[in-house]
Coordinates of C-alpha atoms and ligand atoms in Angstrom, one line a residue:
X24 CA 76.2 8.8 -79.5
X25 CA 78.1 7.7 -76.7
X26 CA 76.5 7.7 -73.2
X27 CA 78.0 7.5 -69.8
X28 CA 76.1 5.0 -67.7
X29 CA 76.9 6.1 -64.3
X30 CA 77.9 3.3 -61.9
X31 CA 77.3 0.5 -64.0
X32 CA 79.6 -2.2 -61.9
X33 CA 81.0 1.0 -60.1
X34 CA 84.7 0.9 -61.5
X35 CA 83.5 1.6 -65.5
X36 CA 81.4 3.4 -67.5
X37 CA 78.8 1.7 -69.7
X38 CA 79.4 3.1 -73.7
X39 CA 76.8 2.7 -75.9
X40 CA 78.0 3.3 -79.6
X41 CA 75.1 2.4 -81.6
X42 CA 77.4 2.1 -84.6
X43 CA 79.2 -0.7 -82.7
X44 CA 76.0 -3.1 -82.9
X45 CA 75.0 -2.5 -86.2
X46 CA 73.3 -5.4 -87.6
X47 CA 75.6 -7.9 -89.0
X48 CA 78.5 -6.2 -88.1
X49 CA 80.9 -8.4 -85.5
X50 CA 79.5 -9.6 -82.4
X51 CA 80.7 -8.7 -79.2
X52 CA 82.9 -10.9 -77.5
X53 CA 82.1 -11.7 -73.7
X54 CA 84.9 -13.0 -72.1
X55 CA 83.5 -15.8 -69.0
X56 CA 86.9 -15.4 -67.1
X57 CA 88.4 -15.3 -63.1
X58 CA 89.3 -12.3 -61.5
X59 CA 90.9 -11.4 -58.1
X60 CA 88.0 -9.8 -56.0
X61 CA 89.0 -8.2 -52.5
X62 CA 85.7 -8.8 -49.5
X63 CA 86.5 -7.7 -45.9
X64 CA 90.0 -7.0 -46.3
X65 CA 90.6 -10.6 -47.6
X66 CA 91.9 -10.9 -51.2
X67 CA 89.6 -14.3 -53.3
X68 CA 89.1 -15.4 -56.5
X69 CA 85.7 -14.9 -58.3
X70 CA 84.3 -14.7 -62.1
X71 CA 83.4 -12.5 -64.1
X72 CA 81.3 -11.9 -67.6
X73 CA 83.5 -8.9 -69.4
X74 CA 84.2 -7.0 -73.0
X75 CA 87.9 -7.1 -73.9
X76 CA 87.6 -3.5 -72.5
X77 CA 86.5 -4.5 -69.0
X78 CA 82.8 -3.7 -69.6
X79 CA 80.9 -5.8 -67.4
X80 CA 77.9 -7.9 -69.4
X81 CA 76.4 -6.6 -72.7
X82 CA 74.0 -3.7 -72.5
X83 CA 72.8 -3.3 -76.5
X84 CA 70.3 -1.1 -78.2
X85 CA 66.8 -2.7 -78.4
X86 CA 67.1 -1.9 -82.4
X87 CA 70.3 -3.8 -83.0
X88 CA 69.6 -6.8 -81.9
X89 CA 71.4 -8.9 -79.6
X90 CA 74.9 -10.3 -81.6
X91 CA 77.4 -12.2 -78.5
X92 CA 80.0 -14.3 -79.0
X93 CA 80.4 -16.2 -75.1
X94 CA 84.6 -17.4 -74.8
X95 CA 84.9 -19.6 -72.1
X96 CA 88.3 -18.9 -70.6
X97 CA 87.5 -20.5 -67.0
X98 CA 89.3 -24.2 -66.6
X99 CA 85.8 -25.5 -66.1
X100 CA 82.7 -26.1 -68.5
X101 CA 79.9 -23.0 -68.4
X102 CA 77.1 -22.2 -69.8
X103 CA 75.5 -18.1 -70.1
X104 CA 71.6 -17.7 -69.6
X105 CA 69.9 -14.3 -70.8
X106 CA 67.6 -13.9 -68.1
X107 CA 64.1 -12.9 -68.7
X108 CA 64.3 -12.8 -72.4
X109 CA 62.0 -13.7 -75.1
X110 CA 64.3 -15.6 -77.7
X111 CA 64.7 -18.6 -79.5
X112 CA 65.2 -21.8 -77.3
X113 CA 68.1 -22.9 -78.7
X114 CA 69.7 -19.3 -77.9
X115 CA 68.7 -19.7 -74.2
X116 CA 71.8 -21.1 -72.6
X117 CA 70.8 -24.0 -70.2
X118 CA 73.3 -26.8 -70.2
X119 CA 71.2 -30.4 -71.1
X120 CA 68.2 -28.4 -71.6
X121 CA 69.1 -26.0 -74.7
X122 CA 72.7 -26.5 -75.5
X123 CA 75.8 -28.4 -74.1
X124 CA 78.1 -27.0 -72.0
X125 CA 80.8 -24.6 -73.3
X126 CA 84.3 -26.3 -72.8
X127 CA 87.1 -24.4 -71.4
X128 CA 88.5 -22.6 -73.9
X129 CA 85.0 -22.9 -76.1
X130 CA 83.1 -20.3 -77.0
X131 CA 78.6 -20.6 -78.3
X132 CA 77.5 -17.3 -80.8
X133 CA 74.1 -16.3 -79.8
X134 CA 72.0 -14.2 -82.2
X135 CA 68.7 -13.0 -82.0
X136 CA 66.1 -10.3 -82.6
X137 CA 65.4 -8.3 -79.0
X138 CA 61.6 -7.0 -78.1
X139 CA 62.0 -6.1 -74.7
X140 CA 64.2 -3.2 -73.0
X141 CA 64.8 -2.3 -69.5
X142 CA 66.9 -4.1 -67.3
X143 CA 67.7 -7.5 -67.7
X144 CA 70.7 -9.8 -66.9
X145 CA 73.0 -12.7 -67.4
X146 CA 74.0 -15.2 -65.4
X147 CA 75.8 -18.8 -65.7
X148 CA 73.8 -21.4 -65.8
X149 CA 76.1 -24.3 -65.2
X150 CA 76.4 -26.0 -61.5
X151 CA 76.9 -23.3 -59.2
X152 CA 78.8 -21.0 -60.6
X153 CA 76.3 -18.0 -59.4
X154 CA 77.7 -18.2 -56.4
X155 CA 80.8 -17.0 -57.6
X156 CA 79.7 -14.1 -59.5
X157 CA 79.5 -15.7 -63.0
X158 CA 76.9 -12.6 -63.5
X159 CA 76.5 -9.3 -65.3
X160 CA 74.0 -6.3 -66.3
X161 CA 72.2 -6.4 -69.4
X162 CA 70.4 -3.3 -69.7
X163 CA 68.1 -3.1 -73.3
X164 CA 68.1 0.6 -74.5
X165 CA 65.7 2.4 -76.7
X166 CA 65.0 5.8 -76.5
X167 CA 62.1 5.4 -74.1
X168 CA 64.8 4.1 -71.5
X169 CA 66.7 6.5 -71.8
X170 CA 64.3 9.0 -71.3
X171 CA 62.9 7.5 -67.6
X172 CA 65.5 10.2 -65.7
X173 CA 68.0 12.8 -65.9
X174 CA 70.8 9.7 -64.9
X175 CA 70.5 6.1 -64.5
X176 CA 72.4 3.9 -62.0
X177 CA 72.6 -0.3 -62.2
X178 CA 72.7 -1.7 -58.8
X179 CA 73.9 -5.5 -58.5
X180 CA 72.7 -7.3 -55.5
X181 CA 75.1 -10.4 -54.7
X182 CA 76.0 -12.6 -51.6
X183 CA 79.3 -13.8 -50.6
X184 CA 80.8 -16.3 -48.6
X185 CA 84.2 -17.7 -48.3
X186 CA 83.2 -21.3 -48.3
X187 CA 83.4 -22.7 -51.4
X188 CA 79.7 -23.1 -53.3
X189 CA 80.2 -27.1 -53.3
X190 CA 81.4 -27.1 -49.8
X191 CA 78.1 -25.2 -49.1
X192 CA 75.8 -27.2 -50.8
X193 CA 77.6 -30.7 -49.3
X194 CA 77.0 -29.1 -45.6
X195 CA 73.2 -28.2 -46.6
X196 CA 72.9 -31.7 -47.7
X197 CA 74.0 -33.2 -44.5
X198 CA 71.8 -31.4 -43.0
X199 CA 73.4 -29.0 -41.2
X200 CA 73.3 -25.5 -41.8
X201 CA 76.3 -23.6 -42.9
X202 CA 78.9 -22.2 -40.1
X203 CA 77.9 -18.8 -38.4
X204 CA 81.5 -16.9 -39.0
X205 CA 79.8 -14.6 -36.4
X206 CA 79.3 -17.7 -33.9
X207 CA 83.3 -18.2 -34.5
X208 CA 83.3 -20.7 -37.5
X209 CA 81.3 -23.4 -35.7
X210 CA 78.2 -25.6 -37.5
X211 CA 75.1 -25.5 -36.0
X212 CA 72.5 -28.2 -36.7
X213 CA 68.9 -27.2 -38.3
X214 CA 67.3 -26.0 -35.2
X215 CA 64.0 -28.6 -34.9
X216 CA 61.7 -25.6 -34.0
X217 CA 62.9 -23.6 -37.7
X218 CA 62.3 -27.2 -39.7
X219 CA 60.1 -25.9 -42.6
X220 CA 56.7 -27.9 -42.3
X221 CA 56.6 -27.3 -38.8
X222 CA 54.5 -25.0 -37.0
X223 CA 55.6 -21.1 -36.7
X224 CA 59.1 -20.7 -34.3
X225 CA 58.8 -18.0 -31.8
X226 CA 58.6 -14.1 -32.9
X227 CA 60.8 -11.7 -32.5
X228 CA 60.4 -8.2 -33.6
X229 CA 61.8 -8.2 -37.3
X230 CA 61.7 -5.7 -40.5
X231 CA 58.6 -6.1 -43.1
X232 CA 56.8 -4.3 -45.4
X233 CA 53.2 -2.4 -44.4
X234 CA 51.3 -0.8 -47.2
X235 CA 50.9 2.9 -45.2
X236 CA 47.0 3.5 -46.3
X237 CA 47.2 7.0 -45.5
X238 CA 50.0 8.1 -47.4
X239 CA 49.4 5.3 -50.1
X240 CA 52.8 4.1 -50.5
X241 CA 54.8 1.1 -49.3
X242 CA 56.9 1.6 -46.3
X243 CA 58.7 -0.1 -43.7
X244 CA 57.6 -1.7 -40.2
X245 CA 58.6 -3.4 -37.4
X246 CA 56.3 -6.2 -36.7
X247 CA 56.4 -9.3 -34.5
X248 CA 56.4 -12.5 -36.7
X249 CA 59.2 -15.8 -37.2
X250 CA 62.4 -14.4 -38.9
X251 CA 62.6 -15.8 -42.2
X252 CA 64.3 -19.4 -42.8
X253 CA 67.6 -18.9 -44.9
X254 CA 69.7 -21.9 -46.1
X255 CA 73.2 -20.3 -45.7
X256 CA 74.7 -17.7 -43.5
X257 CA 76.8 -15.5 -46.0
X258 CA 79.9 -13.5 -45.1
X259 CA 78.6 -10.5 -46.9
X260 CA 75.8 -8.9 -48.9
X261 CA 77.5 -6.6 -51.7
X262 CA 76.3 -4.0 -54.2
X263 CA 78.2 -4.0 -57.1
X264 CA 80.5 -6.2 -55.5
X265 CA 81.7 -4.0 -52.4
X266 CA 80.9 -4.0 -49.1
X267 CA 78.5 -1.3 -47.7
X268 CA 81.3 0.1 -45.1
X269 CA 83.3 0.8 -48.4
X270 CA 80.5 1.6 -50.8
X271 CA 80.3 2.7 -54.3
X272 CA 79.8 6.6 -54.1
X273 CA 77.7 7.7 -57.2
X274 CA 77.9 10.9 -58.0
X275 CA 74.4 13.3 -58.4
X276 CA 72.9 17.1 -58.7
X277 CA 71.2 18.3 -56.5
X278 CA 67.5 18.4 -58.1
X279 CA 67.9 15.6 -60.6
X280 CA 66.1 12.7 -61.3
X281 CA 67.8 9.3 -61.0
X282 CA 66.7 5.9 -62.3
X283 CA 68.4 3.0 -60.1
X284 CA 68.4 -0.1 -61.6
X285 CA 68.1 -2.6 -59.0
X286 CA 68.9 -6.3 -60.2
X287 CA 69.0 -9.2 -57.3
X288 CA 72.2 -11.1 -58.8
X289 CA 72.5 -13.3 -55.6
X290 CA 72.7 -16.8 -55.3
X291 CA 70.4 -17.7 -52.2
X292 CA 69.0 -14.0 -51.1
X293 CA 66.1 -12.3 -51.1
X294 CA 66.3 -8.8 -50.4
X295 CA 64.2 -5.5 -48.7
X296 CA 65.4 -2.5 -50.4
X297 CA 65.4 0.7 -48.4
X298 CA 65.4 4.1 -49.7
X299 CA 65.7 6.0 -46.4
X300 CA 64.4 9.7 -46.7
X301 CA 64.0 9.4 -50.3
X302 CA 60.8 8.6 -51.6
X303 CA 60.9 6.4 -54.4
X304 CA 58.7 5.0 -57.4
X305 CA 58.8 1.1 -59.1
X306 CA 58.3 2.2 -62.4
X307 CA 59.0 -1.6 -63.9
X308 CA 59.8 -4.5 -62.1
X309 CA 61.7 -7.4 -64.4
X310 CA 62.5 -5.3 -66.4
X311 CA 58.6 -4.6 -67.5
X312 CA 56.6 -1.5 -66.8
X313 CA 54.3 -1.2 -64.1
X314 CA 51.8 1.7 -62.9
X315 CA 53.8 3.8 -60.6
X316 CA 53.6 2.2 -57.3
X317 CA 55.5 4.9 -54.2
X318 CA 57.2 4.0 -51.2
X319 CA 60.3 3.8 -49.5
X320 CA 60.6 0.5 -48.7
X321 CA 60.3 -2.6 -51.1
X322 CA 60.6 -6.0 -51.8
X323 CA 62.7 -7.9 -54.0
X324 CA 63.3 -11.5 -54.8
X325 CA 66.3 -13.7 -56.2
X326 CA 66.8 -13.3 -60.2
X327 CA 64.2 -9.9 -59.9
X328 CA 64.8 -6.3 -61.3
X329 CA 63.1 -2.9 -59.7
X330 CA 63.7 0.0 -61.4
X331 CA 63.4 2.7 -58.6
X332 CA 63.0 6.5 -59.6
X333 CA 64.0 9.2 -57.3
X334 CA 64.9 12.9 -57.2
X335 CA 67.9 14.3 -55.8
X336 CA 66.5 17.0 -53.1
X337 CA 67.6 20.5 -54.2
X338 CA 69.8 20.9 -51.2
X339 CA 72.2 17.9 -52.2
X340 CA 73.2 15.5 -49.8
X341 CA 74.2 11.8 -49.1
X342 CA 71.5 9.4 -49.8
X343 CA 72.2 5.7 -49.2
X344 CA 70.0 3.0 -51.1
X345 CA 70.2 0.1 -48.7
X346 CA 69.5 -3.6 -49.5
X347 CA 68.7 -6.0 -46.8
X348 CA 69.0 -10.0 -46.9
X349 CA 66.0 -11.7 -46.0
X350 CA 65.9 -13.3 -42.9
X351 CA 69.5 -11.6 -42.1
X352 CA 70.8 -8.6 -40.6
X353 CA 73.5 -8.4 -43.2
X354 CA 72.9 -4.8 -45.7
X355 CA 74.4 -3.5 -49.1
X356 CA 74.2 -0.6 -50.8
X357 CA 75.4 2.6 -52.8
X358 CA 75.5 6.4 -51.8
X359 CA 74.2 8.7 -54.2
X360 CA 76.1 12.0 -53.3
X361 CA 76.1 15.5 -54.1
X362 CA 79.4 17.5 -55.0
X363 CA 80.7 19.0 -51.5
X364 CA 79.1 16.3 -49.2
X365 CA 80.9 14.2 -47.0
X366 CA 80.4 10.3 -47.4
X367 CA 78.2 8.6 -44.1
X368 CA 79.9 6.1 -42.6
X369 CA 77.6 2.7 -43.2
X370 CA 77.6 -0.2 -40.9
X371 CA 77.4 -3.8 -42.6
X372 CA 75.1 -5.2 -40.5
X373 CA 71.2 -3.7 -38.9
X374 CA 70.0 -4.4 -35.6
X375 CA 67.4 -6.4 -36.4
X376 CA 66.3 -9.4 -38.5
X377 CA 63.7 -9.5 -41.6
X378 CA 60.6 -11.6 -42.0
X379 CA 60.0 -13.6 -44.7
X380 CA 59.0 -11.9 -48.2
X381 CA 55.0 -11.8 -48.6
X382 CA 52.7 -10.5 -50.7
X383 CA 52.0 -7.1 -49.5
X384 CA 53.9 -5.4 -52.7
X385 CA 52.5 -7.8 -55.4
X386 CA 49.2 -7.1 -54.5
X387 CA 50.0 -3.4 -55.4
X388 CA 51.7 -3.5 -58.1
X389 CA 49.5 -3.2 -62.2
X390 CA 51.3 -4.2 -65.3
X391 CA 51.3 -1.1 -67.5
X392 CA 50.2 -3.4 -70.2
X393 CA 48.6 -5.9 -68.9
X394 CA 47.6 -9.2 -71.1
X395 CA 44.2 -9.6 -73.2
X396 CA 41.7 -10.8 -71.2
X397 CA 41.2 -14.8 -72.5
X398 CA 40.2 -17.7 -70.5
X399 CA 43.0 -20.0 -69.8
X400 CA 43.1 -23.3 -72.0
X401 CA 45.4 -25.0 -69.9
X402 CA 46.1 -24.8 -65.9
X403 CA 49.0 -26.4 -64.5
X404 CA 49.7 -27.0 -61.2
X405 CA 53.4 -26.4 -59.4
X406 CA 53.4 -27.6 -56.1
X407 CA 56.6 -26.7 -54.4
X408 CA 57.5 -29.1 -51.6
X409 CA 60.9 -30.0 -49.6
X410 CA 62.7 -29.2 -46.1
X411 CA 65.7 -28.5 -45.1
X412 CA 66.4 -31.8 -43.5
X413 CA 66.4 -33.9 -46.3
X414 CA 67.3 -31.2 -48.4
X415 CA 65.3 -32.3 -51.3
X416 CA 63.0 -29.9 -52.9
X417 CA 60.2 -30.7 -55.5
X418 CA 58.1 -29.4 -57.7
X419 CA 54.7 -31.6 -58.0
X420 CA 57.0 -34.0 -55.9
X421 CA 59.3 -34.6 -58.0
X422 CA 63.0 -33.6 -57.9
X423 CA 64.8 -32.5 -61.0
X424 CA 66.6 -34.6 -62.8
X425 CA 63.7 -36.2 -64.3
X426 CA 61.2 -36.0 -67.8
X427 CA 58.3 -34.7 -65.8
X428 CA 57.7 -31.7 -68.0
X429 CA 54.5 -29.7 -67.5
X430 CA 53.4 -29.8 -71.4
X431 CA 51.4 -27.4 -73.3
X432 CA 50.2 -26.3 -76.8
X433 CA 51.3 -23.2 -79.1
X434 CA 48.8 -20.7 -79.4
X435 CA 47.1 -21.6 -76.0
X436 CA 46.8 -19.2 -73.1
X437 CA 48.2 -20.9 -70.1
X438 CA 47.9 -20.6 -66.7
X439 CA 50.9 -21.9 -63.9
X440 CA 49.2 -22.5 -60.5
X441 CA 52.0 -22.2 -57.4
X442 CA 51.5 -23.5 -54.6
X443 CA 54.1 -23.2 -51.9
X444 CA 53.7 -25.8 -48.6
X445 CA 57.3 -25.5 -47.5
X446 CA 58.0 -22.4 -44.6
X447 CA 60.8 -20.7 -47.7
X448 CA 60.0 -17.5 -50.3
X449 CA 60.8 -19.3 -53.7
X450 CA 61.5 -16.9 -56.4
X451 CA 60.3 -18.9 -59.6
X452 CA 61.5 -18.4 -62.9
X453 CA 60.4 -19.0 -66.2
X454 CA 62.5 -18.5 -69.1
X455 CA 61.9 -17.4 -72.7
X456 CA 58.5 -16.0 -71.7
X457 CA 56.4 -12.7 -69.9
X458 CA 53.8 -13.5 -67.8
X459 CA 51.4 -11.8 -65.5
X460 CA 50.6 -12.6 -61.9
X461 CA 47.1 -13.1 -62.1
X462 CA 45.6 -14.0 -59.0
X463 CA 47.4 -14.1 -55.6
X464 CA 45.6 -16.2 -52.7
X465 CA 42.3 -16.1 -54.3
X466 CA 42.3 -12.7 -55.3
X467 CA 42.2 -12.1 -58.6
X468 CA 44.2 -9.0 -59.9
X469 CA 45.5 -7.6 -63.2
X470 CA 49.4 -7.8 -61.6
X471 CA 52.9 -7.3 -63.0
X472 CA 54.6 -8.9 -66.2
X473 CA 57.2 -10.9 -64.7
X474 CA 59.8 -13.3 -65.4
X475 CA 60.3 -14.7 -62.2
X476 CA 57.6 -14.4 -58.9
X477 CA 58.1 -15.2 -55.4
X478 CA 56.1 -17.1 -53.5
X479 CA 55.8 -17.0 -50.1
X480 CA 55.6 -19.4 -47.3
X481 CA 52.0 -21.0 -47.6
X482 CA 51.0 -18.8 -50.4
X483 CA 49.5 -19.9 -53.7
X484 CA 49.7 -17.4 -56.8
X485 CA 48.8 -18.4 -60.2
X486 CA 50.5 -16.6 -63.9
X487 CA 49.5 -16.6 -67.0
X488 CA 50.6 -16.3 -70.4
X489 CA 50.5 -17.4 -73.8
X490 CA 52.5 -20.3 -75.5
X491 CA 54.0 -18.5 -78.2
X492 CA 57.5 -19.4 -78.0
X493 CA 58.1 -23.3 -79.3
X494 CA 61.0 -25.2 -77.3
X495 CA 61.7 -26.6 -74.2
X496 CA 61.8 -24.1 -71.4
X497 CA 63.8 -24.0 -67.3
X498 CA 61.1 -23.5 -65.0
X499 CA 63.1 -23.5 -61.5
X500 CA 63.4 -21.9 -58.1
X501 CA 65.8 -19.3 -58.7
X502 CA 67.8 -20.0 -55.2
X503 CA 70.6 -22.0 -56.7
X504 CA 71.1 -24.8 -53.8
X505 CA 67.3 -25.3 -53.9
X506 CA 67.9 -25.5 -58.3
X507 CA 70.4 -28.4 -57.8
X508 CA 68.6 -30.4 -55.4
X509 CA 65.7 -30.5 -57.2
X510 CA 63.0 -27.7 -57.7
X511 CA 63.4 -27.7 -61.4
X512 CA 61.4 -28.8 -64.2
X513 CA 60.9 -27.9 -68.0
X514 CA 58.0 -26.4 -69.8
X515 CA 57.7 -28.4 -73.3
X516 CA 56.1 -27.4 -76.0
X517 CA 54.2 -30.4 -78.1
X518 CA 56.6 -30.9 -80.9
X519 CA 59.5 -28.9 -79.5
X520 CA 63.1 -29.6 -80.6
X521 CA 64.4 -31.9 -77.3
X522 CA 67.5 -32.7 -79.0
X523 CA 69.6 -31.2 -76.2
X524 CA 67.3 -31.5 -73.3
X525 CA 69.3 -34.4 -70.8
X526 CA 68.4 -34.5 -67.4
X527 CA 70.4 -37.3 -66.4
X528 CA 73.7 -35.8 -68.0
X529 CA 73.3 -32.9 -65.5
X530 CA 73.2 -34.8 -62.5
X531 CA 76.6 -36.8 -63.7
X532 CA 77.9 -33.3 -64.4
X533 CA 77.2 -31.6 -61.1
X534 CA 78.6 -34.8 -59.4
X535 CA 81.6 -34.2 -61.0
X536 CA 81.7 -30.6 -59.8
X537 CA 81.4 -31.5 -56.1
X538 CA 84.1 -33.9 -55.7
X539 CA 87.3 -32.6 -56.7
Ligands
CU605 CU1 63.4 -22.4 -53.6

């Protein structure tokens, strides 16, 4: 059966032959290559992740297993990552932590058994080659999935800028904070009263999330707090990688359901998604199911998924799904659009600022399943520290590379405490396992299977899940220039394979990256 995956990447249509993934037959071939990319009217260079027929990223059936061959046609060494799956270590796709780079012209077969589904994605995990799109949708199919609405929509968040990644990351590093194109190209310093550590700046009226008690849903407020601390000042937010004054138009009938499959593929952004008049409900976030939570307003973090299911009003219409940066007034976004109406005409940027991302949605949200209650055999702190003057950020004061893994046992349930002193949301990641946010700020809850969680300014929230995967894991802060300077560590299994795990080979290699 073939299906049509509306919107997937905007300019292609998703097929999903089964009979193409049939175990052992060939793997697909994933092509890690440049393409031309045009952003405010300015033609650029970025990459992308592609099947020799164009189809962006790999979107198999759950049953077939997961069968990729990655060929590396960039000039440069890279390395794919499968975020948010549950696979073998070795199959993971860290550089110096699970495998060695893939030299131009390389390619790296990755084969394994799939037992999740939803949405999911891929992303490069070598230097900073986020920034410049080395991303793609991975969507996990069974029949369930395809049974969540009448049509299903992937939305990729990304940010942009014309600066080059390493000229970014050299600027942050001296200090400064990247040019405001808007303030006519020129660098500004960290302003002293926005250094994180220090006490709040002064409000403003900004956009956040309020839970409305009366029509128990999440919603969107205006409230007077700090706008939130961002370490660069991008060009453009896209959504599947236009602008939101040239959107992707997606076409829908009046009356149906639609699944949109929101996945936060940007390098150094958090986002506030807004569904305008449409009302909307998470039904999984990461990709794993939650207890319907309503709203039309919601947060989402760096590396996260929200699948977001609303129905088309029976009188058609235009209905933009806006996504806006954190601590910006940039937006993206798509239109979904019935036959007959006429596009709106979208502005790129809103009036007003956002505040930082807190915990008003986590609070909310149930995992469908949620783990077996056990006590936890082993707690382990993550204290994540830095500033933006140094630019040097930790994770139990240490900054990657280093061998200070956080250890544990197979078979024990574990428990990651984060604690965040620094004024930034970090979204943190772990890889190759599920696990459920457990108590936020004291209060204990039965929250969502993640992969990655964001904690807030000040905020301490504490995971759990059980060591059942043997290897040696990336634990990191999912905003890449924060990732290379430091908040990065490893979760090692006693007796774990560490063949391939080489922290100070990294640094030497992301050296080389920055100076031409
Ligand atoms: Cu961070």
């Amino acid at each position: 059966m073939n299906r049509c995956l509306a919107g997937a990447l905007g300019f292609l249509c998703v097929l999903l032959p089964k009979e193409m993934f049939g175990a052992g037959s060939e793997p697909v071939r994933l092509f890690v290559k440049e393409v031309p990319l045009t952003v405010l009217g300015k033609d650029v260079a970025v990459i992308a992740i592609e099947q020799a027929d164009g189809t962006q990223g790999y979107s198999p059936e759950q049953s077939d297993g997961f069968h990729v061959e990655v060929v590396n046609q960039l000039k440069v060494p890279t390395s794919i990552h499968w975020h948010g799956l549950v696979l073998p270590n070795l199959m993971d796709g860290v550089p110096f932590v699970t495998q060695n780079p893939i030299p131009p012209g390389g390619s790296f077969r990755y084969d394994f058994a799939l037992t999740q589904s939803g949405t999911y994605w891929m992303h490069s995990h070598y230097g900073l080659q986020e920034q410049l799109f080395n991303s793609a949708p991975m969507i996990i199919w069974t029949a369930e999935e395809r049974a969540k609405a009448d049509r299903q929509v992937v939305v990729m968040l990304s940010d942009f800028s014309f600066t080059p990644p390493g000229q970014i990351l050299k600027t942050l590093k001296g200090g400064m904070q990247m040019p405001d194109m808007k303030a006519g190209g020129k660098m500004k310093t960290s302003g002293s009263e926005k250094m994180p550590g220090m006490s709040a700046s002064e409000t403003a009226e900004v956009v956040a999330q309020k839970w409305d008690d009366q029509k128990q849903q999440l919603a969107r407020a205006k409230v007077q707090r700090p706008a939130a601390e961002v370490d660069v000042n991008y060009d453009a937010l896209l959504a599947n990688r236009r602008t939101l004054d040239d959107p992707e138009l997606i076409s829908v009938e009046p009356g149906e359901a639609v699944l949109i499959r929101l996945i936060a593929a940007a390098s150094s952004t958090n986002f506030y998604v807004d569904t305008g008049g449409l009302e909307a409900e998470i039904l999984a976030v990461d990709g794993k199911e939650v207890r319907p939570l309503r709203g039309n307003f919601f947060q989402l973090g760096t590396a996260q998924r929200l699948d977001l299911r609303v129905t088309i009003p029976t009188e058609g219409g235009a209905f933009p799904i806006v996504a806006q940066g954190e601590g910006t007034k940039l937006l993206c976004g798509v239109v979904l659009i019935t036959k007959g109406t006429t596009a709106p005409r979208l502005s790129r940027a809103a009036s007003i600022s956002t505040a930082a991302l807190d915990n008003t949605q986590e609070k909310r949200l149930r995992a469908s399943s949620p783990l077996a209650t056990r006590s936890a055999d082993r707690t382990l702190p993550a204290s994540l520290g830095g500033d933006m003057k140094t630019y040097v950020w930790t994770i139990n004061g240490a900054a990657y590379p280093n061998r200070d893994s956080l250890d544990v046992r197979a078979g024990e349930r574990v428990q990651i405490v984060f604690t965040n002193s620094t004024s930034m949301a970090h979204p943190m990641h772990l890889h190759g396992h599920d696990f459920e946010v457990v108590e936020i700020d004291g209060e204990k809850i039965f929250g969502p299977l993640r992969d990655t969680v964001v904690v807030p300014p000040g905020s301490k929230i504490t995971v759990a899940f059980d060591a059942a995967n043997l290897g040696v894991w990336a634990l990191h802060c999912h905003l890449i220039y924060h990732l290379v300077t430091g908040m990065f560590t490893v979760l090692k299994y006693d007796g774990a394979d560490v063949k391939f795990w080489q922290p100070a080979k990294l640094a030497s290699e992301l050296q080389n990256q920055l100076e031409p």
